[in-house]
Coordinates of C-alpha atoms and ligand atoms in Angstrom, one line a residue:
M1 CA -7.1 17.3 -7.5
R2 CA -4.2 19.0 -5.8
I3 CA -3.8 20.4 -2.3
K4 CA -4.3 24.1 -2.4
S5 CA -1.1 26.1 -2.1
L6 CA -0.4 26.5 1.6
S7 CA 1.7 29.6 0.9
L8 CA -1.3 31.2 -0.9
L9 CA -3.6 30.5 2.1
V10 CA -1.0 31.9 4.5
S11 CA -0.7 35.0 2.3
L12 CA -4.4 35.5 2.2
A13 CA -4.6 34.9 6.0
V14 CA -1.9 37.5 6.6
L15 CA -3.6 40.1 4.2
A16 CA -6.9 39.6 6.0
A17 CA -5.3 40.1 9.3
I18 CA -3.6 43.3 8.2
S19 CA -6.7 44.8 6.6
S20 CA -9.4 44.0 9.1
A21 CA -8.1 43.2 12.5
P22 CA -5.9 44.8 15.1
A23 CA -2.4 43.3 15.1
A24 CA -2.1 40.3 17.4
E25 CA 1.0 39.7 19.4
N26 CA 0.9 36.0 18.7
P27 CA -1.0 35.4 15.5
P28 CA -2.4 31.9 15.2
A29 CA -0.4 29.4 13.2
A30 CA -1.7 28.8 9.7
T31 CA -3.8 25.7 9.7
Y32 CA -3.7 23.1 6.9
A33 CA -7.3 23.5 5.6
D34 CA -9.6 23.4 2.6
W35 CA -7.9 20.4 1.0
A36 CA -9.1 17.6 -1.2
I37 CA -7.1 14.5 -2.2
G38 CA -7.9 12.0 -4.9
P39 CA -9.5 10.4 -6.6
Y40 CA -7.5 7.2 -6.1
L41 CA -8.2 3.6 -7.0
Q42 CA -8.5 0.7 -4.5
S43 CA -9.4 -3.0 -4.4
P44 CA -9.4 -3.9 -8.1
T45 CA -11.0 -7.1 -9.3
P46 CA -12.0 -8.1 -12.8
T47 CA -15.6 -6.9 -12.1
A48 CA -15.2 -4.1 -9.5
M49 CA -13.2 -1.1 -8.5
T50 CA -13.3 1.3 -5.6
I51 CA -12.7 5.0 -6.1
C52 CA -11.7 7.0 -3.0
F53 CA -11.5 10.7 -2.2
V54 CA -10.6 12.4 1.1
S55 CA -11.4 16.0 2.0
D56 CA -12.0 18.3 4.9
H57 CA -14.7 20.3 3.1
A58 CA -16.2 18.5 0.0
A59 CA -19.8 17.4 -0.1
D60 CA -22.1 15.6 -2.5
V61 CA -19.4 13.4 -4.0
S62 CA -20.3 11.3 -7.0
I63 CA -18.6 9.3 -9.6
R64 CA -19.5 9.5 -13.3
V65 CA -18.4 6.5 -15.3
K66 CA -18.7 5.2 -18.8
P67 CA -17.3 2.2 -20.5
G68 CA -15.9 3.1 -23.9
A69 CA -16.4 6.3 -25.9
Q70 CA -19.8 5.3 -27.3
N71 CA -21.6 4.8 -24.0
A72 CA -23.4 7.3 -21.9
W73 CA -22.1 8.5 -18.5
I74 CA -23.7 6.9 -15.4
S75 CA -23.5 8.7 -12.1
H76 CA -23.0 6.8 -8.8
P77 CA -23.1 8.5 -5.4
A78 CA -20.0 8.0 -3.1
I79 CA -20.5 7.3 0.6
G80 CA -18.8 9.7 2.9
T81 CA -17.5 8.6 6.3
L82 CA -16.0 11.1 8.8
I83 CA -12.8 9.7 10.2
P84 CA -13.3 9.9 14.0
N85 CA -11.6 12.8 15.8
T86 CA -10.4 14.4 12.5
A87 CA -11.6 16.9 10.0
A88 CA -11.3 14.4 7.2
T89 CA -14.2 12.7 5.4
V90 CA -13.2 9.7 3.2
W91 CA -15.6 9.1 0.3
K92 CA -15.8 5.7 -1.3
C93 CA -17.7 4.4 -4.3
R94 CA -17.5 0.7 -5.1
L95 CA -18.2 0.3 -8.8
K96 CA -19.6 -3.3 -9.4
N97 CA -20.7 -5.4 -12.3
L98 CA -17.9 -4.1 -14.5
A99 CA -16.6 -6.0 -17.5
P100 CA -13.2 -7.6 -17.1
N101 CA -10.2 -6.3 -19.1
T102 CA -12.2 -3.2 -20.0
A103 CA -11.2 0.5 -19.9
Y104 CA -13.6 2.9 -18.1
E105 CA -13.5 6.6 -18.2
Y106 CA -14.6 8.3 -14.9
S107 CA -14.6 11.6 -13.1
L108 CA -15.2 12.5 -9.5
D109 CA -17.6 15.5 -9.0
H110 CA -18.3 17.2 -5.7
T111 CA -19.6 20.4 -4.1
A112 CA -17.2 22.8 -2.4
N113 CA -18.4 26.0 -0.7
N114 CA -21.8 25.6 -2.5
T115 CA -20.1 25.4 -5.9
K116 CA -20.3 22.3 -8.1
V117 CA -16.8 21.1 -9.0
T118 CA -16.5 18.8 -12.0
G119 CA -13.4 16.6 -11.8
K120 CA -10.9 15.8 -14.5
T121 CA -11.6 12.7 -16.6
Y122 CA -9.4 9.7 -15.8
T123 CA -9.3 6.1 -17.2
F124 CA -8.9 2.8 -15.4
K125 CA -8.8 -0.7 -16.8
T126 CA -10.3 -3.7 -15.0
P127 CA -7.9 -6.6 -14.6
S128 CA -8.3 -9.9 -16.5
L129 CA -7.2 -13.2 -15.0
N130 CA -6.9 -14.5 -18.5
N131 CA -4.1 -12.1 -19.3
T132 CA -0.8 -13.9 -19.5
E133 CA 1.2 -10.9 -18.4
T134 CA 1.2 -8.3 -15.7
R135 CA 3.6 -5.6 -14.4
W136 CA 3.7 -3.8 -11.1
I137 CA 6.0 -1.8 -8.8
V138 CA 6.8 -2.0 -5.1
L139 CA 7.8 0.8 -2.8
N140 CA 8.6 0.3 0.9
D141 CA 9.8 2.1 4.1
V142 CA 9.3 5.6 2.7
H143 CA 8.7 6.8 6.3
N144 CA 7.1 10.0 4.9
R145 CA 10.3 10.9 3.0
M146 CA 8.5 11.8 -0.2
A147 CA 11.5 13.3 -1.8
T148 CA 12.8 9.7 -2.1
V149 CA 9.6 8.7 -3.9
D150 CA 9.9 11.7 -6.2
A151 CA 13.5 10.6 -7.1
L152 CA 12.6 6.9 -7.6
M153 CA 9.6 7.6 -9.8
E154 CA 11.5 10.0 -12.0
H155 CA 13.0 6.8 -13.6
V156 CA 9.9 4.7 -13.8
S157 CA 7.6 5.0 -16.8
P158 CA 3.8 4.7 -16.3
H159 CA 4.0 2.0 -18.9
D160 CA 6.2 -0.1 -16.5
Y161 CA 3.3 -1.0 -14.2
E162 CA -0.4 -1.6 -14.0
F163 CA -0.7 -1.3 -10.2
S164 CA 1.6 -0.5 -7.3
I165 CA 2.2 -2.0 -3.9
L166 CA 3.2 0.0 -0.8
L167 CA 4.9 -2.6 1.3
G168 CA 4.7 -1.0 4.7
D169 CA 6.2 1.8 6.8
C170 CA 5.4 4.2 4.0
W171 CA 3.8 6.4 6.7
N172 CA 5.9 7.0 9.8
D173 CA 4.1 6.5 13.1
P174 CA 0.9 8.3 11.8
T175 CA -0.5 10.9 14.2
W176 CA -3.2 13.2 13.2
G177 CA -2.2 16.1 15.5
K178 CA -4.3 19.2 14.7
S179 CA -4.5 19.0 10.9
G180 CA -3.3 15.6 9.7
E181 CA -1.1 17.5 7.3
T182 CA 1.7 15.0 7.1
I183 CA -0.6 12.1 6.7
M184 CA -2.6 13.7 3.9
K185 CA 0.4 15.2 2.1
T186 CA 2.0 11.8 2.1
L187 CA -1.1 10.2 0.7
E188 CA -1.3 13.0 -2.0
S189 CA 2.3 12.4 -3.0
F190 CA 1.8 8.6 -3.4
I191 CA -1.3 9.2 -5.5
R192 CA 0.5 11.7 -7.7
N193 CA 3.7 9.7 -8.0
L194 CA 2.1 6.3 -8.6
H195 CA -0.7 7.6 -10.9
G196 CA -3.1 6.4 -8.2
H197 CA -6.0 8.0 -10.0
E198 CA -5.6 5.5 -12.9
K199 CA -3.5 2.6 -11.4
P200 CA -4.7 0.9 -8.1
I201 CA -2.5 1.2 -5.1
L202 CA -2.3 -1.9 -2.9
Y203 CA -1.5 -1.2 0.7
V204 CA 0.4 -3.6 3.0
R205 CA 0.8 -2.5 6.7
G206 CA 4.2 -2.1 8.3
N207 CA 5.2 -2.1 11.9
H208 CA 5.5 1.7 12.0
E209 CA 1.9 2.0 10.8
W210 CA 0.9 0.3 14.0
R211 CA 2.3 3.2 15.9
G212 CA 1.0 6.8 16.4
Y213 CA -2.4 8.0 17.5
F214 CA -3.8 7.6 13.9
A215 CA -2.8 4.0 13.6
D216 CA -6.2 2.5 14.3
K217 CA -7.8 5.0 11.9
H218 CA -5.3 4.7 9.0
G219 CA -7.5 2.0 7.5
Y220 CA -10.2 4.5 6.6
L221 CA -7.9 5.7 3.8
F222 CA -7.9 2.3 2.0
D223 CA -10.3 -0.4 0.8
L224 CA -9.0 -3.8 1.6
P225 CA -11.1 -7.0 1.3
N226 CA -10.9 -8.1 4.9
L227 CA -10.5 -4.7 6.6
D228 CA -13.2 -3.0 8.7
P229 CA -11.6 0.3 9.8
T230 CA -14.3 0.8 12.4
A231 CA -13.2 -2.4 14.3
S232 CA -10.9 -2.1 17.3
R233 CA -7.2 -1.9 16.4
Y234 CA -6.4 -5.6 16.8
E235 CA -9.5 -6.8 15.0
Q236 CA -8.7 -4.8 11.8
N237 CA -7.6 -7.4 9.3
Y238 CA -5.1 -6.0 6.8
Y239 CA -4.2 -9.4 5.2
F240 CA -5.6 -10.2 1.9
S241 CA -5.1 -12.2 -1.3
F242 CA -5.0 -10.7 -4.8
A243 CA -4.8 -11.9 -8.3
A244 CA -3.4 -10.2 -11.4
G245 CA -2.9 -11.9 -14.7
P246 CA -0.9 -15.0 -14.0
V247 CA 0.1 -14.0 -10.5
R248 CA -1.5 -14.9 -7.2
F249 CA -0.5 -12.8 -4.2
L250 CA -0.8 -13.4 -0.4
F251 CA -0.3 -10.2 1.6
A252 CA 0.3 -10.7 5.3
D253 CA 0.6 -8.3 8.2
C254 CA 3.3 -9.1 10.7
G255 CA 2.2 -6.5 13.2
E256 CA 4.9 -4.9 15.4
D257 CA 8.4 -6.1 15.1
G258 CA 10.2 -8.4 17.5
N259 CA 8.4 -9.6 20.6
K260 CA 6.5 -6.3 21.3
R261 CA 3.0 -6.6 22.9
E262 CA 2.8 -10.3 22.0
E263 CA -0.4 -10.8 23.9
L264 CA -2.1 -8.5 21.4
F265 CA -0.2 -9.4 18.2
Q266 CA -0.1 -13.2 18.5
P267 CA -3.9 -13.7 18.1
Y268 CA -3.8 -11.5 15.0
R269 CA -0.9 -13.5 13.6
Q270 CA -2.6 -16.8 14.5
R271 CA -5.7 -15.7 12.5
Q272 CA -3.5 -15.3 9.5
T273 CA -2.1 -18.8 10.0
Q274 CA -5.6 -20.2 9.4
W275 CA -6.3 -17.7 6.6
L276 CA -3.1 -18.7 4.8
A277 CA -4.0 -22.4 5.1
D278 CA -7.4 -21.6 3.6
E279 CA -6.1 -19.4 0.8
I280 CA -3.6 -21.9 -0.6
K281 CA -6.3 -24.6 -0.8
K282 CA -8.5 -22.4 -3.1
P283 CA -8.7 -23.4 -6.8
E284 CA -8.0 -19.7 -7.8
Y285 CA -4.7 -19.8 -5.9
A286 CA -3.7 -23.1 -7.6
S287 CA -4.7 -21.7 -11.0
G288 CA -2.0 -19.0 -10.9
K289 CA 1.2 -19.6 -12.8
Y290 CA 3.2 -17.7 -10.1
R291 CA 2.6 -17.4 -6.4
I292 CA 4.0 -14.6 -4.3
F293 CA 4.0 -14.0 -0.6
A294 CA 4.5 -10.4 0.6
S295 CA 4.9 -9.1 4.1
H296 CA 6.5 -5.9 5.4
I297 CA 9.0 -7.8 7.7
P298 CA 10.9 -10.6 6.0
L299 CA 10.4 -13.9 7.7
F300 CA 14.0 -14.8 6.8
N301 CA 16.9 -12.5 6.8
E302 CA 20.6 -12.3 7.4
N303 CA 20.1 -9.1 9.3
Q304 CA 18.3 -8.4 12.6
W305 CA 15.3 -10.8 12.3
H306 CA 12.3 -9.2 13.9
A307 CA 9.8 -11.7 12.5
G308 CA 10.5 -14.8 14.5
R309 CA 7.0 -15.2 15.7
C310 CA 5.6 -14.9 12.2
R311 CA 8.1 -17.4 10.9
E312 CA 7.2 -19.9 13.6
L313 CA 3.5 -19.5 12.9
W314 CA 3.5 -19.3 9.1
S315 CA 6.5 -21.0 7.6
S316 CA 5.1 -24.6 7.6
T317 CA 2.0 -23.4 5.7
L318 CA 4.1 -21.3 3.3
A319 CA 6.3 -24.3 2.7
Q320 CA 3.2 -26.0 1.2
A321 CA 2.2 -22.9 -0.8
N322 CA 4.5 -23.5 -3.8
L323 CA 5.8 -20.0 -3.7
D324 CA 7.9 -18.6 -6.5
L325 CA 9.0 -15.5 -4.7
A326 CA 8.6 -13.5 -1.5
L327 CA 8.7 -9.7 -1.3
A328 CA 9.6 -7.9 2.0
A329 CA 10.9 -4.6 3.4
H330 CA 11.6 -3.3 6.9
D331 CA 15.4 -3.8 6.9
H332 CA 16.3 -0.6 5.1
Q333 CA 19.0 -2.6 3.3
W334 CA 18.0 -4.1 0.0
R335 CA 19.0 -7.7 -0.7
V336 CA 18.1 -10.7 -2.8
L337 CA 18.2 -14.0 -1.0
K338 CA 18.3 -17.2 -3.0
K339 CA 16.0 -20.1 -2.2
N340 CA 17.5 -22.3 0.5
C341 CA 20.4 -20.0 1.1
A342 CA 22.0 -20.2 4.5
C343 CA 21.1 -17.1 6.6
V344 CA 23.1 -16.7 9.7
N345 CA 21.6 -14.1 12.0
K346 CA 24.2 -12.7 14.3
K347 CA 21.9 -10.7 16.5
C348 CA 18.8 -12.8 16.9
E349 CA 16.3 -11.8 19.6
H350 CA 15.3 -15.5 20.0
C351 CA 18.8 -17.0 20.2
G352 CA 20.3 -14.1 22.1
Q353 CA 22.5 -11.2 20.9
S354 CA 25.6 -13.4 20.5
G355 CA 23.6 -16.5 19.4
V356 CA 23.9 -17.8 15.9
C357 CA 20.5 -18.7 14.5
P358 CA 20.8 -20.4 11.1
H359 CA 17.7 -20.5 8.9
S360 CA 16.9 -20.7 5.3
P361 CA 14.1 -19.3 3.2
P362 CA 12.2 -22.0 1.3
Y363 CA 11.7 -19.5 -1.5
P364 CA 13.6 -16.7 -3.2
L365 CA 13.2 -13.5 -1.2
V366 CA 13.7 -9.9 -2.3
I367 CA 14.0 -7.2 0.4
G368 CA 13.6 -3.5 -0.5
G369 CA 15.7 -0.6 0.7
G370 CA 15.1 2.3 3.1
P371 CA 13.8 5.9 3.3
S372 CA 16.8 8.1 2.4
L373 CA 17.8 9.1 -1.1
K374 CA 20.8 6.8 -0.6
E375 CA 18.8 3.8 0.6
G376 CA 15.6 4.2 -1.4
T377 CA 14.6 1.5 -3.9
V378 CA 11.8 0.7 -6.3
M379 CA 11.1 -2.9 -7.5
L380 CA 9.8 -3.3 -11.0
L381 CA 8.3 -6.7 -11.5
Q382 CA 6.9 -8.5 -14.6
A383 CA 5.3 -11.9 -15.0
D384 CA 4.6 -13.4 -18.3
S385 CA 4.1 -16.9 -19.7
A386 CA 7.8 -17.7 -19.5
N387 CA 9.3 -15.7 -16.6
L388 CA 8.8 -13.9 -13.4
S389 CA 11.4 -11.1 -13.2
M390 CA 12.3 -8.2 -11.0
R391 CA 14.7 -5.3 -11.3
M392 CA 15.4 -3.0 -8.5
Q393 CA 16.3 0.6 -9.1
N394 CA 17.8 3.2 -6.8
C395 CA 17.1 7.0 -6.7
A396 CA 19.5 7.6 -9.6
G397 CA 17.6 5.1 -11.8
T398 CA 20.4 2.6 -11.7
V399 CA 19.5 -1.1 -11.7
I400 CA 21.1 -2.4 -8.5
A401 CA 19.6 -5.9 -8.3
E402 CA 17.8 -8.4 -10.4
F403 CA 15.8 -11.6 -10.1
A404 CA 14.6 -14.0 -12.7
G405 CA 12.6 -17.1 -12.2
M406 CA 11.3 -19.6 -14.8
A407 CA 7.6 -20.4 -15.1
R408 CA 6.8 -23.9 -13.8
E409 CA 5.0 -26.3 -16.2
Ligands
LIG1 FE1 9.5 -1.7 9.4

């Protein structure tokens, strides 16, 4: 489903104004209206999948699904929730009791202007934790600059990934304004570029997504295991664990950068300290061949730090987590830091602008690039029975960095 052409709407509005109404001195600005975005996949597990859809006018949304060509279609109603103080309704349908490692065809049907609209048929596949291999991609710090995503994804084949991760600051200070046009067009572009109708998009929050008047409502657009978007801003839990094939992920939310509004962010970070400690004790975490920690802000960095409070709270737990790799963003300068490398931060907010603050990541750490065509990066990762590997490409499709780690016995 694509956004209707804004230029067509503008043209129709202008024609209508010419033919039926006296000329206005200041004609109203064209509004972004009559849009529908999706479907897109969220929160995959071996036995469940959430299908989402957002629109300012759709009604009676339902999902038809069938496993395999021989089976009959089954229809499931989607639940619509109006995002407060917006024109947008987000529709979600959680499909449960699915078979692991199985392909399902589905379509999203809805009613628009009293007309039934039958959606295109898509296919998704449920994950299997018995799979010995998985592939995924990571984008970060897009800051609404979708031309960068267009350029990056020109050089990525859909066969290169089963799911994608947005590692924070992909939206820039989200504010709905009158129409929410930027927020929705950014979402539409991610779904189109990342094949989000057939490959789940995992969302990790960045510090810029804590900013803007839409920040406490942004969560309505996603389905994350611990997130209640109706909760107050600092009670919304974006952190979650995830499993795919041989990999176990821990996704944390650092909150704002630096020491901003510590009285509000520290309790949220402290909740994640306990959550991390609980997660790494779970048998399903230990059962993974590879363990990856991901956060928007790197806990260790040679550049401006910004995550001192998270490092203080989480690093002793993470040191016990047997991590094979950490993924991060935020810096707008890509880099690959080796395990136990010596990072010297020349401008540390904790040690002072002239202070030297040596620290060392207890795991390999890959940091993605920034929003411009010059800075943009996509990470392509693969885990199989022998290796965990990453290659990073720029907007020209050139491989600019690589990482390879061996599987532990
Ligand atoms: Fe950031």
